[in-house]
Short mmCIF file of C-alpha atoms in Angstrom, two decimals:
data_model
loop_
_atom_site.label_atom_id
_atom_site.label_comp_id
_atom_site.label_asym_id
_atom_site.label_seq_id
_atom_site.Cartn_x
_atom_site.Cartn_y
_atom_site.Cartn_z
CA MET A 8 44.89 126.22 27.23
CA ALA A 9 47.24 125.12 24.42
CA LEU A 10 44.74 126.38 21.83
CA ARG A 11 44.62 129.81 23.52
CA THR A 12 48.39 130.02 23.62
CA TYR A 13 48.64 129.02 19.94
CA GLY A 14 45.92 131.55 19.05
CA ALA A 15 47.72 134.34 20.91
CA PHE A 16 50.94 133.43 19.09
CA ILE A 17 49.27 133.56 15.66
CA PHE A 18 47.57 136.88 16.56
CA GLY A 19 50.94 138.33 17.64
CA GLN A 20 52.56 137.19 14.41
CA ARG A 21 49.78 138.77 12.35
CA THR A 22 49.98 142.02 14.33
CA SER A 23 53.74 142.19 13.78
CA THR A 24 53.30 141.52 10.06
CA THR A 25 50.59 144.18 9.83
CA LYS A 26 52.84 146.77 11.53
CA LYS A 27 55.65 146.02 9.08
CA MET A 28 53.23 146.39 6.14
CA LEU A 29 52.00 149.73 7.50
CA ARG A 30 55.56 150.97 7.95
CA ASN A 31 56.38 149.95 4.38
CA MET A 32 53.23 151.67 3.13
CA GLY A 33 54.24 154.77 5.09
CA SER A 34 57.63 154.73 3.40
CA ALA A 35 55.94 154.54 0.01
CA VAL A 36 53.59 157.43 0.80
CA HIS A 37 56.36 159.49 2.43
CA PRO A 38 59.56 158.84 0.46
CA GLN A 39 62.97 159.80 1.83
CA PRO A 40 64.10 163.36 1.16
CA GLN A 41 65.32 163.88 -2.40
CA GLU A 42 68.42 165.92 -1.41
CA ASP A 43 71.49 163.73 -1.20
CA PHE A 44 72.92 165.54 1.82
CA LEU A 45 75.09 162.55 2.71
CA LYS A 46 77.07 162.95 -0.55
CA GLY A 47 77.88 159.26 -0.50
CA GLN A 48 79.28 159.36 3.06
CA LEU A 49 78.41 157.01 5.89
CA HIS A 50 76.07 158.38 8.56
CA ARG A 51 78.87 158.36 11.13
CA LYS A 52 80.92 160.54 8.74
CA HIS A 53 78.18 162.78 7.37
CA PRO A 54 79.15 166.20 5.93
CA GLY A 55 77.85 168.14 8.94
CA LEU A 56 80.40 166.68 11.37
CA THR A 57 82.89 169.33 12.48
CA ASN A 58 84.04 168.01 15.86
CA LEU A 59 87.48 166.55 16.37
CA LYS A 60 88.73 163.86 18.68
CA THR A 61 90.84 164.81 21.70
CA LEU A 62 93.66 167.00 20.37
CA ARG A 63 97.34 167.02 21.27
CA LEU A 64 99.84 169.76 20.61
CA PRO A 65 102.20 169.08 17.70
CA GLU A 66 105.19 167.16 19.08
CA ASN A 67 107.73 169.87 18.19
CA LEU A 68 105.59 172.56 19.83
CA GLN A 69 105.11 170.57 23.04
CA MET A 70 108.80 169.73 23.35
CA ALA A 71 109.74 173.39 22.80
CA ALA A 72 107.23 174.55 25.43
CA GLN A 73 108.52 172.05 27.97
CA SER A 74 112.11 173.13 27.31
CA ILE A 75 111.22 176.80 27.83
CA ILE A 76 109.37 176.01 31.06
CA HIS A 77 112.30 173.94 32.35
CA ARG A 78 114.79 176.74 31.63
CA ALA A 79 112.58 179.49 33.10
CA GLN A 80 112.41 177.84 36.55
CA ILE A 81 109.40 179.96 37.61
CA ALA A 82 108.29 179.41 41.19
CA GLN A 83 104.76 178.04 41.67
CA LEU A 84 104.15 177.96 37.92
CA PRO A 85 101.10 175.60 37.97
CA ALA A 86 99.35 177.75 40.61
CA ARG A 87 100.11 180.98 38.73
CA ALA A 88 98.93 179.43 35.45
CA GLN A 89 95.64 178.38 37.07
CA LYS A 90 95.18 181.84 38.58
CA LEU A 91 95.67 183.42 35.16
CA THR A 92 93.19 180.97 33.61
CA ASN A 93 90.57 181.90 36.22
CA PHE A 94 91.21 185.61 35.60
CA LEU A 95 90.83 185.27 31.84
CA TRP A 96 87.66 183.19 32.20
CA SER A 97 86.02 185.74 34.53
CA ARG A 98 87.14 188.77 32.54
CA LYS A 99 84.52 191.29 31.39
CA ARG A 100 84.46 194.09 28.88
CA ALA A 101 85.47 197.54 30.05
CA VAL A 102 82.52 199.77 30.98
CA GLU A 103 81.89 202.34 28.24
CA ASP A 104 82.27 206.03 29.20
CA LEU A 105 78.63 206.79 28.38
CA THR A 106 77.41 203.95 30.60
CA LEU A 107 79.69 205.13 33.40
CA ARG A 108 78.36 208.70 33.19
CA GLN A 109 74.76 207.49 33.21
CA LYS A 110 75.35 205.39 36.31
CA ALA A 111 77.09 208.27 38.07
CA LEU A 112 74.25 210.69 37.30
CA GLY A 113 71.62 208.19 38.44
CA LEU A 114 73.45 207.54 41.69
CA GLU A 115 73.99 211.27 42.30
CA LYS A 116 70.29 211.98 41.74
CA GLU A 117 69.32 209.22 44.17
CA LEU A 118 71.66 210.58 46.89
CA TRP A 119 70.37 214.16 46.44
CA GLU A 120 66.75 213.00 46.82
CA LYS A 121 67.59 211.21 50.06
CA ALA A 122 69.45 214.27 51.38
CA MET A 123 66.53 216.60 50.56
CA GLN A 124 64.16 214.46 52.64
CA LYS A 125 66.15 215.20 55.79
CA THR A 126 65.16 218.23 57.89
CA GLY A 127 67.43 220.94 59.22
CA ASP A 128 69.84 223.39 57.76
CA LEU A 129 71.94 222.02 54.93
CA ASP A 130 75.37 223.23 53.93
CA GLU A 131 74.94 222.81 50.17
CA LYS A 132 78.66 222.98 49.38
CA ALA A 133 79.58 220.41 52.04
CA LEU A 134 76.66 218.20 50.96
CA GLN A 135 77.72 218.37 47.32
CA ASP A 136 81.28 217.31 48.21
CA ASN A 137 79.96 214.49 50.37
CA ILE A 138 77.67 213.21 47.60
CA ARG A 139 80.49 213.34 45.05
CA ARG A 140 82.74 211.27 47.34
CA ARG A 141 79.98 208.74 47.89
CA VAL A 142 79.32 208.46 44.13
CA PHE A 143 83.02 207.76 43.47
CA SER A 144 83.11 205.25 46.31
CA GLU A 145 80.02 203.38 45.07
CA LEU A 146 81.21 203.32 41.46
CA LYS A 147 84.56 201.92 42.56
CA LYS A 148 82.76 199.08 44.34
CA LYS A 149 80.19 198.28 41.63
CA ILE A 150 81.95 199.00 38.32
CA TYR A 151 84.27 196.39 36.80
CA HIS A 152 87.81 197.72 36.55
CA TRP A 153 89.23 196.50 33.24
CA THR A 154 93.01 196.34 32.85
CA PRO A 155 95.02 195.29 29.78
CA LEU A 156 97.32 192.29 29.92
CA LYS A 157 101.00 193.26 29.96
CA PHE A 158 103.65 190.70 29.17
CA ASP A 159 107.28 190.42 30.09
CA GLU A 160 109.37 187.29 29.60
CA GLU A 161 108.18 185.63 32.83
CA MET A 162 104.51 186.49 32.32
CA GLY A 163 104.74 185.11 28.79
CA VAL A 164 105.84 181.72 30.15
CA VAL A 165 102.97 181.74 32.67
CA TYR A 166 100.55 182.52 29.86
CA MET A 167 102.04 179.71 27.77
CA ALA A 168 101.57 177.22 30.61
CA SER A 169 97.99 178.43 31.03
CA ARG A 170 96.75 178.86 27.46
CA LEU A 171 98.99 177.19 24.86
CA ALA A 172 97.20 173.83 24.62
CA GLY A 173 93.66 175.15 25.11
CA GLY A 174 94.12 178.00 22.65
CA TYR A 175 95.59 175.65 20.05
CA ALA A 176 92.68 173.22 20.48
CA ALA A 177 90.02 175.92 19.97
CA VAL A 178 91.71 177.41 16.88
CA ARG A 179 92.41 174.00 15.36
CA ARG A 180 88.78 172.98 15.79
CA VAL A 181 87.46 176.22 14.24
CA LEU A 182 89.81 176.15 11.25
CA ASN A 183 89.00 172.49 10.70
CA GLU A 184 85.43 173.50 9.85
CA ILE A 185 86.67 175.54 6.89
CA LYS A 186 88.85 172.62 5.78
CA LYS A 187 85.93 170.19 6.06
CA ARG A 188 83.23 172.29 4.42
CA ASP A 189 85.39 173.98 1.78
CA PRO A 190 87.96 171.38 0.70
CA SER A 191 88.90 173.45 -2.38
CA PHE A 192 90.18 176.29 -0.17
CA SER A 193 94.00 176.31 -0.24
CA PRO A 194 95.21 179.53 1.38
CA GLN A 195 98.59 180.87 0.38
CA SER A 196 98.70 183.74 2.89
CA LEU A 197 97.69 184.08 6.55
CA LEU A 198 97.39 187.10 8.84
CA ASP A 199 97.20 186.41 12.58
CA PHE A 200 96.24 189.55 14.51
CA GLY A 201 97.13 189.36 18.19
CA SER A 202 99.22 186.29 17.46
CA GLY A 203 100.54 185.75 21.00
CA LEU A 204 102.21 182.34 21.16
CA GLY A 205 101.73 181.67 17.44
CA THR A 206 99.16 178.89 17.89
CA VAL A 207 97.23 180.05 14.80
CA ALA A 208 100.32 179.50 12.62
CA TRP A 209 100.76 175.98 14.06
CA ALA A 210 97.07 175.10 13.62
CA SER A 211 96.94 176.53 10.09
CA HIS A 212 100.12 174.69 9.09
CA SER A 213 98.63 171.38 10.29
CA LEU A 214 95.73 171.88 7.84
CA TRP A 215 97.22 173.76 4.89
CA GLY A 216 100.96 173.30 5.28
CA GLY A 217 101.31 172.42 1.62
CA SER A 218 99.82 175.65 0.30
CA LEU A 219 100.70 178.37 2.84
CA LYS A 220 103.59 180.50 1.58
CA GLU A 221 103.34 183.49 3.94
CA MET A 222 102.20 183.72 7.57
CA VAL A 223 102.29 187.19 9.13
CA CYS A 224 101.91 187.20 12.93
CA VAL A 225 101.12 190.61 14.42
CA ASP A 226 101.37 191.25 18.16
CA SER A 227 102.18 194.53 19.91
CA SER A 228 104.12 192.69 22.64
CA GLY A 229 107.78 192.21 21.82
CA PRO A 230 108.31 189.56 24.55
CA MET A 231 105.40 187.49 23.18
CA ASN A 232 106.82 187.63 19.65
CA ASN A 233 110.18 186.46 21.00
CA LEU A 234 108.53 183.61 22.87
CA ALA A 235 106.54 182.54 19.79
CA GLU A 236 109.76 182.50 17.76
CA ARG A 237 111.48 180.36 20.40
CA LEU A 238 108.61 177.88 20.15
CA LEU A 239 109.04 177.71 16.37
CA LYS A 240 112.78 177.04 16.74
CA GLY A 241 112.39 174.38 19.43
CA ASP A 242 113.96 176.70 22.03
CA GLU A 243 117.24 176.59 20.09
CA GLU A 244 118.38 180.05 18.97
CA ARG A 245 120.30 178.91 15.90
CA ALA A 246 117.92 176.11 14.85
CA GLU A 247 115.76 176.22 11.76
CA PRO A 248 112.09 176.95 12.56
CA SER A 249 109.65 174.03 12.48
CA ILE A 250 107.41 176.11 10.18
CA LYS A 251 108.94 178.27 7.47
CA HIS A 252 107.66 181.58 6.07
CA VAL A 253 106.43 182.86 9.46
CA TYR A 254 107.08 186.56 9.97
CA PHE A 255 106.56 188.43 13.24
CA ARG A 256 105.47 192.08 13.29
CA GLN A 257 104.28 194.55 15.91
CA PHE A 258 101.99 196.47 13.53
CA LEU A 259 99.54 195.61 10.78
CA PRO A 260 100.52 196.21 7.13
CA VAL A 261 99.69 199.84 6.35
CA SER A 262 98.31 199.50 2.81
CA PRO A 263 94.54 198.81 2.78
CA LYS A 264 94.93 197.00 -0.53
CA VAL A 265 97.11 194.21 0.92
CA GLN A 266 94.87 191.20 1.53
CA PHE A 267 95.36 187.71 2.94
CA ASP A 268 93.48 184.54 2.05
CA LEU A 269 92.90 183.76 5.73
CA VAL A 270 92.73 186.33 8.55
CA VAL A 271 92.46 185.19 12.18
CA ALA A 272 92.10 187.03 15.49
CA ALA A 273 92.00 184.54 18.37
CA PHE A 274 91.35 185.86 21.90
CA THR A 275 92.23 189.34 20.68
CA LEU A 276 89.01 191.41 20.74
CA SER A 277 88.90 191.00 24.53
CA GLU A 278 92.20 192.92 24.70
CA LEU A 279 90.62 196.04 23.19
CA PRO A 280 89.00 198.32 25.81
CA THR A 281 86.02 199.90 24.00
CA ILE A 282 83.36 198.87 21.53
CA LYS A 283 84.69 201.53 19.15
CA ASP A 284 88.17 199.98 19.25
CA ARG A 285 86.76 196.51 18.63
CA GLU A 286 84.60 197.71 15.74
CA GLU A 287 87.51 199.53 14.09
CA ALA A 288 89.70 196.45 14.47
CA SER A 289 86.97 194.25 12.96
CA PHE A 290 86.65 196.51 9.91
CA THR A 291 90.43 196.68 9.51
CA LEU A 292 90.70 192.89 9.58
CA TRP A 293 87.82 192.55 7.13
CA ARG A 294 89.60 194.89 4.69
CA LYS A 295 92.61 192.58 4.93
CA THR A 296 90.46 189.50 4.19
CA SER A 297 90.41 187.94 0.75
CA SER A 298 88.44 184.77 1.61
CA TYR A 299 87.83 183.99 5.30
CA LEU A 300 87.89 186.04 8.52
CA VAL A 301 87.99 183.96 11.71
CA LEU A 302 87.33 185.41 15.19
CA VAL A 303 87.67 183.26 18.33
CA GLU A 304 87.02 184.20 21.97
CA ASN A 305 86.50 182.49 25.31
CA GLY A 306 83.16 180.68 25.49
CA THR A 307 81.72 183.08 28.06
CA LYS A 308 78.84 185.53 27.87
CA GLU A 309 81.33 188.35 27.37
CA GLY A 310 83.23 186.53 24.64
CA HIS A 311 80.06 185.67 22.75
CA GLN A 312 78.71 189.21 22.97
CA MET A 313 81.96 190.70 21.65
CA LEU A 314 81.73 188.39 18.63
CA MET A 315 78.10 189.39 18.07
CA GLU A 316 79.14 193.07 18.15
CA ALA A 317 81.64 192.36 15.39
CA ARG A 318 79.09 190.30 13.44
CA GLU A 319 76.49 193.06 13.62
CA ALA A 320 78.97 195.69 12.45
CA LEU A 321 80.41 193.71 9.55
CA LEU A 322 77.03 192.52 8.26
CA LYS A 323 75.01 195.71 8.63
CA LYS A 324 77.33 198.72 8.69
CA GLN A 325 79.07 200.19 5.68
CA GLU A 326 82.56 201.67 5.59
CA LYS A 327 83.12 205.09 4.01
CA THR A 328 85.78 203.74 1.65
CA VAL A 329 85.30 200.23 0.24
CA HIS A 330 88.33 198.59 -1.39
CA ASP A 331 86.75 195.16 -1.93
CA PRO A 332 83.06 195.36 -2.96
CA ARG A 333 82.32 191.70 -2.24
CA PRO A 334 79.86 191.56 0.69
CA SER A 335 80.30 189.56 3.87
CA SER A 336 78.30 186.48 4.74
CA VAL A 337 78.26 184.22 7.79
CA PHE A 338 80.02 180.90 7.21
CA ALA A 339 79.86 179.57 10.78
CA PRO A 340 78.59 178.88 13.37
CA CYS A 341 75.32 180.70 12.58
CA PRO A 342 73.19 179.08 9.85
CA HIS A 343 71.59 182.49 9.18
CA ALA A 344 72.42 186.21 8.99
CA MET A 345 69.71 187.39 11.39
CA THR A 346 70.18 188.69 14.94
CA CYS A 347 71.49 185.99 17.26
CA PRO A 348 68.44 184.35 18.92
CA LYS A 349 70.58 183.45 21.93
CA LEU A 350 71.03 187.14 22.76
CA ALA A 351 67.28 187.72 22.53
CA ARG A 352 65.96 184.62 24.31
CA GLU A 353 68.85 183.45 26.52
CA PRO A 354 71.06 186.51 27.15
CA THR A 355 72.86 184.88 30.06
CA ALA A 356 73.66 181.68 28.14
CA PRO A 357 76.43 182.17 25.56
CA CYS A 358 76.54 180.36 22.24
CA ASN A 359 79.67 178.33 22.84
CA PHE A 360 81.25 175.04 21.88
CA GLN A 361 83.73 172.54 23.30
CA GLN A 362 86.92 170.78 22.30
CA GLN A 363 88.73 168.12 24.31
CA TYR A 364 92.53 168.36 24.47
CA HIS A 365 95.61 167.11 26.30
CA PRO A 366 97.27 169.97 28.26
CA LEU A 367 100.96 170.49 28.87
CA PRO A 368 102.21 167.93 31.42
CA LEU A 369 102.39 170.19 34.47
CA ALA A 370 101.67 169.39 38.10
CA GLY A 371 97.93 169.64 38.76
CA HIS A 372 96.94 169.37 35.09
CA LYS A 373 94.49 166.58 34.28
CA ASP A 374 95.33 164.25 31.40
CA CYS A 375 92.34 165.56 29.42
CA GLN A 376 90.66 168.97 29.62
CA THR A 377 87.85 170.78 27.83
CA GLU A 378 88.21 174.13 26.08
CA ASN A 379 85.03 176.20 25.91
CA PHE A 380 85.08 178.74 23.09
CA SER A 381 82.89 180.93 20.91
CA TYR A 382 83.74 181.77 17.33
CA LEU A 383 82.65 183.54 14.16
CA ILE A 384 83.69 182.85 10.57
CA LEU A 385 82.81 185.34 7.83
CA CYS A 386 83.55 184.87 4.16
CA ARG A 387 83.56 186.98 1.03
CA ASP A 388 80.28 186.26 -0.70
CA ASP A 389 80.51 186.29 -4.48
CA PRO A 390 77.05 187.38 -5.81
CA ALA A 391 77.63 185.43 -9.01
CA GLU A 392 78.14 182.16 -7.18
CA GLU A 393 75.32 179.68 -7.64
CA LYS A 394 73.99 178.36 -4.35
CA SER A 395 70.53 177.14 -5.36
CA GLY A 396 69.55 173.62 -4.47
CA ALA A 397 71.84 173.38 -1.46
CA VAL A 398 70.61 171.48 1.59
CA ALA A 399 69.92 173.68 4.63
CA TRP A 400 71.66 172.78 7.90
CA SER A 401 70.96 173.61 11.54
CA ARG A 402 73.69 174.05 14.16
CA LEU A 403 73.61 171.86 17.27
CA ILE A 404 74.04 174.30 20.17
CA GLY A 405 73.90 171.91 23.12
CA PRO A 406 74.62 168.31 24.13
CA VAL A 407 72.95 165.66 21.99
CA LEU A 408 70.82 163.37 24.17
CA ARG A 409 70.41 159.88 22.66
CA ARG A 410 67.42 157.88 23.83
CA SER A 411 65.68 154.72 22.66
CA ARG A 412 64.48 155.37 19.08
CA HIS A 413 64.72 159.15 19.41
CA VAL A 414 67.34 161.85 19.84
CA HIS A 415 66.97 165.23 21.60
CA CYS A 416 68.70 168.02 19.67
CA ARG A 417 68.86 171.72 20.55
CA THR A 418 69.52 173.63 17.35
CA CYS A 419 69.83 177.08 15.83
CA SER A 420 67.92 176.85 12.56
CA PRO A 421 68.36 178.66 9.20
CA ASP A 422 65.26 180.76 9.94
CA GLY A 423 66.99 182.30 12.97
CA GLU A 424 65.06 180.38 15.64
CA LEU A 425 66.17 178.18 18.53
CA GLU A 426 64.51 174.77 18.42
CA HIS A 427 64.31 171.66 20.54
CA MET A 428 63.96 168.82 18.06
CA VAL A 429 63.06 165.24 18.97
CA VAL A 430 64.44 163.42 15.96
CA THR A 431 62.97 160.03 15.04
CA ALA A 432 63.23 157.88 11.93
CA ARG A 433 59.46 158.06 11.42
CA LYS A 434 59.20 161.85 11.63
CA HIS A 435 62.44 162.96 10.00
CA SER A 436 63.58 159.99 7.87
CA ARG A 437 66.02 157.23 8.68
CA ASP A 438 68.99 159.15 7.26
CA VAL A 439 68.44 162.25 9.40
CA TYR A 440 67.81 160.11 12.50
CA ARG A 441 71.07 158.19 12.04
CA CYS A 442 72.96 161.41 11.36
CA ALA A 443 71.56 162.87 14.61
CA ARG A 444 72.69 159.84 16.60
CA ASN A 445 76.21 160.25 15.22
CA SER A 446 76.40 164.02 15.83
CA GLU A 447 77.76 166.04 18.74
CA TRP A 448 77.40 169.53 20.14
CA GLY A 449 78.68 171.97 17.51
CA ASP A 450 78.01 169.79 14.47
CA LEU A 451 75.55 170.57 11.68
CA LEU A 452 72.31 168.65 11.18
CA PRO A 453 70.41 168.58 7.85
CA VAL A 454 67.03 170.30 7.83
CA VAL A 455 64.27 168.24 6.22
CA GLN A 456 60.53 168.61 6.45
CA ASN A 457 58.83 166.69 9.23
CA LEU A 458 57.21 163.70 7.53
CA ASP A 459 54.19 163.97 9.87
CA GLU A 460 53.60 167.47 8.50
CA ASP A 461 53.43 166.00 5.00
CA GLU A 462 50.89 163.49 6.24
CA GLY A 463 48.76 166.25 7.76
CA GLU A 464 48.87 168.29 4.57
CA ALA A 465 47.96 165.26 2.43
CA GLY A 466 44.94 164.42 4.56
CA PRO A 467 41.33 165.34 3.67
#
């Protein structure tokens, strides 16, 4: 019995040694990828990481917001703020006139066919009036009635209680990706279109405060501009603003030749009623862009589709008069310039991302909340710029599921396809596997050839 036990132990030791030798041989046959995508960084800090830890509002901004809320003394503010949040989250695009006419004609045709099937004398004039009334009634029930947001001083405070912290968190996270991936970018000028509470100026200042010399905030609402200025001054009329060189306007600069290093429109496209209005606004903002154009919307199906409308127009349509010949290219989140595969394969599931944040301390607010958002970053692509030899990256578009010795990753790849990758050290290299384990939804993951594919190709 002792001999058997000893023999089994020796056999187990030999088997373990053999496995290690085979693994080492496999590493020699299939070396690690040659591209140094880590750039000397640790795996837990690899270059593809774009997520941030739970964000807080800047202290001066939070104190100013709390002071404004205290002075306003608005009844049932937490409930009204939550109601507004629900409204904004469920908001849809306005129905286009052409779509409305097509639905009306289809419904009218259907009602006429039903009426013709009935026997007896028909009063055509009375029947026509009846059908018209029924068409209007049905359209009123079935068609979404879009209305623009209108702000007065009180509504501005409700909006601030509802959206200040979440909006800041989304914008800060999106702009951080530019800071992380393009550390040489030091913008001197910023244009914020649809600036609202001024969160873009605060987020931009936290990243590039040392270089920004001019921040132009454009919003058609006078009360919102006044509220944003109060936030900058800490709710003290005669105080110096926390951020200098911020200028509030109700209209965009007229000259098409005036450009800004960074142009941002956060939660603004959803305030424009038609696709034509949104497309014109997108082209106008692109003309104003010297380096980066950033668009952010709610992380809903509607928000994502509005961003894809803008992306399609700016990448594939040409303006009649071009003042800056440099073409546009997608910087983020898409790792490609092809049609969004989410729209084709999963039209009901938006491409969105998440950021944790601490909300304003109001009754009913949890200590930590999650902001769901969709975004698009376009940049001016210099044709002379050398980009050969760069490592390709996929975008993680869902939660990363970590399991024993493997990681499940849902990605959007550089070839424009959605993939479900099961990343292991054996198949994808130890570096990629460790990067995957340290990544989160929204981060970038390096694309390397599956080592098993190499083995198959090298076989007889």
